[in-house]
Tab-separated table of C-alpha atoms in Angstrom:
chain	number	residue	atom	x	y	z
A	7	MET	CA	131.234	204.258	15.684
A	8	ALA	CA	129.733	204.714	19.119
A	9	SER	CA	130.007	208.111	20.696
A	10	PHE	CA	131.678	208.541	24.054
A	11	SER	CA	128.592	210.254	25.482
A	12	GLU	CA	126.779	206.925	25.412
A	13	THR	CA	129.162	205.468	27.994
A	14	GLU	CA	129.865	208.423	30.251
A	15	ASN	CA	127.444	207.152	32.912
A	16	PRO	CA	126.899	203.492	32.041
A	17	SER	CA	125.399	202.538	35.411
A	18	PRO	CA	124.995	204.600	38.567
A	19	THR	CA	125.384	201.500	40.791
A	20	ILE	CA	128.571	200.204	39.118
A	21	PHE	CA	131.926	201.646	40.108
A	22	ILE	CA	134.633	201.437	37.463
A	23	PRO	CA	138.005	202.024	39.178
A	24	GLU	CA	140.780	203.943	37.551
A	25	ASP	CA	142.949	200.886	36.857
A	26	TRP	CA	140.038	199.227	35.025
A	27	SER	CA	139.520	202.318	32.870
A	28	GLU	CA	143.227	202.529	32.116
A	29	ALA	CA	143.357	198.825	31.224
A	30	ALA	CA	140.369	199.090	28.878
A	31	ASP	CA	141.785	202.170	27.153
A	32	ALA	CA	145.211	200.552	26.784
A	33	ILE	CA	143.640	197.539	25.076
A	34	ALA	CA	141.310	199.470	22.784
A	35	TYR	CA	143.888	202.060	21.732
A	36	ASP	CA	147.074	200.000	22.057
A	37	SER	CA	148.081	200.897	18.511
A	38	VAL	CA	146.259	202.428	15.598
A	39	THR	CA	148.119	200.126	13.215
A	40	SER	CA	147.998	196.790	15.051
A	41	PRO	CA	145.397	194.080	14.243
A	42	PRO	CA	142.274	194.094	16.417
A	43	PRO	CA	143.018	192.644	19.865
A	44	THR	CA	142.025	189.250	21.193
A	45	VAL	CA	141.357	189.794	24.891
A	46	PHE	CA	141.101	186.953	27.417
A	47	ILE	CA	139.585	187.882	30.795
A	48	CYS	CA	140.174	185.561	33.737
A	49	GLY	CA	140.024	185.480	37.518
A	50	PRO	CA	138.301	183.709	40.426
A	51	LYS	CA	134.597	183.813	41.198
A	52	ASN	CA	133.127	187.178	42.174
A	53	SER	CA	136.166	189.077	40.930
A	54	GLY	CA	134.229	191.182	38.402
A	55	LYS	CA	135.044	189.449	35.107
A	56	THR	CA	131.577	189.983	33.645
A	57	THR	CA	131.434	193.634	34.691
A	58	PHE	CA	134.907	194.294	33.302
A	59	SER	CA	133.943	192.490	30.079
A	60	ARG	CA	130.871	194.692	29.638
A	61	HIS	CA	132.911	197.826	30.304
A	62	LEU	CA	135.664	196.779	27.886
A	63	LEU	CA	133.066	195.883	25.255
A	64	ASN	CA	131.683	199.425	25.421
A	65	ILE	CA	135.165	200.918	25.142
A	66	LEU	CA	136.043	198.721	22.145
A	67	LEU	CA	132.815	199.786	20.422
A	68	GLN	CA	134.047	203.375	20.548
A	69	ARG	CA	136.828	202.384	18.147
A	70	TYR	CA	135.388	199.394	16.268
A	71	ARG	CA	131.979	199.136	14.645
A	72	LYS	CA	131.559	195.547	15.865
A	73	VAL	CA	133.145	193.300	18.501
A	74	ALA	CA	133.033	189.502	18.722
A	75	TYR	CA	132.259	188.053	22.171
A	76	LEU	CA	133.150	184.452	23.027
A	77	ASP	CA	131.236	183.430	26.139
A	78	THR	CA	132.717	180.374	27.865
A	79	ASP	CA	130.939	180.737	31.218
A	80	VAL	CA	128.123	178.173	30.918
A	81	GLY	CA	126.892	178.926	34.434
A	82	GLN	CA	126.527	182.698	34.056
A	83	THR	CA	126.080	183.282	30.341
A	84	GLU	CA	126.007	186.813	29.001
A	85	PHE	CA	123.783	186.715	25.908
A	86	THR	CA	122.214	183.234	25.892
A	87	THR	CA	120.453	180.919	28.295
A	88	PRO	CA	122.676	179.014	30.786
A	89	GLY	CA	124.290	175.831	29.540
A	90	CYS	CA	125.350	177.312	26.200
A	91	LEU	CA	128.716	178.260	24.708
A	92	SER	CA	128.408	181.013	22.147
A	93	LEU	CA	130.051	183.510	19.825
A	94	THR	CA	128.072	186.742	19.487
A	95	VAL	CA	128.847	189.803	17.375
A	96	ILE	CA	127.937	193.029	19.168
A	97	ASP	CA	127.394	196.364	17.413
A	98	LYS	CA	125.714	198.475	20.093
A	99	ILE	CA	126.952	199.866	23.391
A	100	THR	CA	125.319	198.520	26.559
A	101	PRO	CA	123.813	201.546	28.350
A	102	ASP	CA	123.515	199.834	31.753
A	103	LEU	CA	126.301	197.485	32.884
A	104	THR	CA	124.050	195.948	35.534
A	105	ILE	CA	121.521	194.522	33.081
A	106	PRO	CA	122.397	191.523	30.873
A	107	CYS	CA	120.402	191.070	27.686
A	108	LEU	CA	119.738	188.104	25.427
A	109	LYS	CA	121.076	188.324	21.881
A	110	THR	CA	121.057	185.989	18.920
A	111	PRO	CA	124.552	184.468	18.734
A	112	GLU	CA	126.511	184.042	15.521
A	113	ARG	CA	127.308	180.467	16.565
A	114	CYS	CA	126.161	178.507	19.612
A	115	PHE	CA	126.557	175.050	21.138
A	116	PHE	CA	124.211	173.657	23.767
A	117	TYR	CA	126.536	172.122	26.344
A	118	GLY	CA	123.706	171.167	28.683
A	119	ASP	CA	125.269	171.897	32.065
A	120	ILE	CA	126.219	174.936	34.127
A	121	SER	CA	129.747	173.660	34.837
A	122	SER	CA	132.535	172.390	32.612
A	123	LYS	CA	133.248	169.759	35.280
A	124	ARG	CA	130.760	167.294	33.784
A	125	ASP	CA	132.572	166.903	30.440
A	126	PRO	CA	135.745	169.009	30.047
A	127	THR	CA	136.631	167.385	26.712
A	128	THR	CA	133.352	168.341	25.032
A	129	TYR	CA	133.428	171.755	26.705
A	130	LEU	CA	136.842	172.527	25.216
A	131	ALA	CA	135.911	171.071	21.821
A	132	TYR	CA	132.963	173.457	21.579
A	133	ILE	CA	135.097	176.454	22.576
A	134	PHE	CA	137.811	175.554	20.084
A	135	ALA	CA	135.197	175.173	17.329
A	136	LEU	CA	133.739	178.601	18.133
A	137	TYR	CA	137.184	180.175	18.093
A	138	ASP	CA	138.044	178.481	14.782
A	139	TYR	CA	134.835	179.890	13.313
A	140	TYR	CA	135.757	183.375	14.544
A	141	ARG	CA	139.207	183.053	12.984
A	142	LYS	CA	137.833	182.025	9.605
A	143	ALA	CA	134.967	184.507	9.546
A	144	TYR	CA	136.464	187.592	11.185
A	145	SER	CA	140.189	187.297	11.806
A	146	ILE	CA	142.005	185.634	8.893
A	147	SER	CA	142.315	187.963	5.932
A	148	ASN	CA	141.663	186.480	2.502
A	149	SER	CA	143.981	187.789	-0.207
A	150	SER	CA	141.051	187.974	-2.637
A	151	GLU	CA	139.145	190.303	-0.334
A	152	SER	CA	139.464	194.040	-0.105
A	153	SER	CA	142.724	195.379	1.269
A	154	ARG	CA	140.611	197.402	3.692
A	155	TYR	CA	139.678	194.224	5.593
A	156	THR	CA	140.415	194.806	9.274
A	157	GLY	CA	138.685	191.962	11.139
A	158	LEU	CA	136.941	192.183	14.478
A	159	PRO	CA	138.379	192.323	17.993
A	160	LEU	CA	137.517	189.321	20.152
A	161	LEU	CA	136.612	189.406	23.830
A	162	VAL	CA	136.722	186.089	25.734
A	163	ASN	CA	134.871	185.901	29.053
A	164	THR	CA	135.681	182.897	31.264
A	165	PRO	CA	134.280	181.067	34.313
A	166	GLY	CA	135.516	181.660	37.855
A	167	TRP	CA	136.576	178.045	38.377
A	168	VAL	CA	140.354	178.503	38.390
A	169	LYS	CA	141.574	175.661	40.609
A	170	GLY	CA	142.112	171.957	39.899
A	171	ILE	CA	140.547	170.829	36.626
A	172	GLY	CA	139.182	174.348	36.137
A	173	TYR	CA	142.749	175.659	36.064
A	174	ASP	CA	143.801	173.008	33.532
A	175	ILE	CA	140.863	173.929	31.290
A	176	LEU	CA	141.776	177.611	31.499
A	177	VAL	CA	145.386	176.866	30.496
A	178	ASP	CA	144.210	174.792	27.522
A	179	MET	CA	141.970	177.655	26.397
A	180	LEU	CA	144.780	180.195	26.687
A	181	LYS	CA	147.213	178.041	24.716
A	182	PHE	CA	144.702	177.391	21.926
A	183	ILE	CA	143.394	180.948	21.591
A	184	ALA	CA	146.804	182.613	22.113
A	185	PRO	CA	145.321	186.037	22.942
A	186	THR	CA	147.091	189.336	22.355
A	187	HIS	CA	145.973	190.581	25.791
A	188	VAL	CA	145.211	188.736	29.023
A	189	VAL	CA	143.394	190.585	31.796
A	190	LYS	CA	143.840	188.826	35.120
A	191	ILE	CA	141.620	190.094	37.949
A	192	HIS	CA	142.711	189.578	41.568
A	193	ILE	CA	140.620	189.406	44.724
A	194	SER	CA	141.819	189.999	48.275
A	195	ALA	CA	141.802	186.279	49.150
A	196	GLU	CA	145.174	185.441	47.599
A	197	ILE	CA	144.703	181.672	47.876
A	198	LYS	CA	141.806	181.894	45.396
A	199	ASN	CA	143.730	183.868	42.764
A	200	LEU	CA	145.493	182.556	39.687
A	201	PRO	CA	149.298	182.163	39.825
A	202	ALA	CA	151.453	185.210	39.222
A	203	GLY	CA	152.645	186.156	35.769
A	204	ALA	CA	151.921	184.397	32.479
A	205	PHE	CA	151.084	181.116	34.241
A	206	TRP	CA	149.888	179.329	31.088
A	207	LEU	CA	153.162	179.634	29.159
A	208	ASP	CA	155.757	176.877	29.192
A	209	GLU	CA	159.178	177.826	30.522
A	210	GLY	CA	161.262	179.530	27.864
A	211	HIS	CA	158.238	180.146	25.612
A	212	ASP	CA	158.421	183.649	24.183
A	213	ALA	CA	154.833	184.630	23.356
A	214	ARG	CA	153.832	188.108	22.305
A	215	VAL	CA	151.107	188.789	24.832
A	216	THR	CA	150.283	191.791	26.984
A	217	LEU	CA	149.419	190.738	30.526
A	218	ILE	CA	147.313	193.224	32.499
A	219	GLU	CA	146.669	192.538	36.183
A	220	VAL	CA	144.000	194.514	38.055
A	221	ASN	CA	142.208	194.237	41.368
A	222	SER	CA	138.530	193.513	41.869
A	223	ALA	CA	136.532	196.724	41.719
A	224	ARG	CA	134.528	196.332	44.910
A	225	GLN	CA	136.161	195.937	48.306
A	226	ASP	CA	134.980	196.460	51.855
A	227	SER	CA	136.676	198.618	54.485
A	228	LEU	CA	139.261	195.901	55.057
A	229	LYS	CA	140.125	195.761	51.317
A	230	ARG	CA	138.299	192.453	50.906
A	231	SER	CA	136.684	191.840	47.509
A	232	TYR	CA	132.966	191.172	47.280
A	233	GLY	CA	129.834	191.222	45.183
A	234	LEU	CA	130.933	191.152	41.528
A	235	THR	CA	130.633	188.423	38.909
């Protein structure tokens, strides 16, 4: 298990606001008896999804030995070259949140474009296949295995295209993955944000999901968001 000292000062140039820290802690230590969380992070472009994902990954690694990371942002990939959709298992804390690093993914599909706009059907098919692999390999307990099986938490990072077809794709992802936690990041330009509440759920649908809404970390003197991915 990672020690807390490794993440005390993850990056001098990155500011982690209090509500981000509280959200990450609430997810990682929600319950000592519950299954590992599946966390879906969403929000418009430049809201800080990648930075929050890296911070949450470090916090989860303080409790879990490994964390699965499903990267669905083909334009700004985290551990692979652009144009790929991947599932990567992480076992080490990232000392500097400003520096991405390439890793060998557990599973990877070459989508071949930096936007899901070109072929949404194939894009979703690849994501669903990666999630199904995660479920079989790390989430679904086999009765013949040891009773100490605990599975791995899953962190899902998403693109910032949240309007039009991008919104429809995001809803399809949420319905298929059915996460335990959804982190929705807001920016100051309200028109660019996702709808309020659990926007992906059909009316009357009672899903057990924890919705956490936070603001973008970086804002100017007029409270306008800027500069994060």
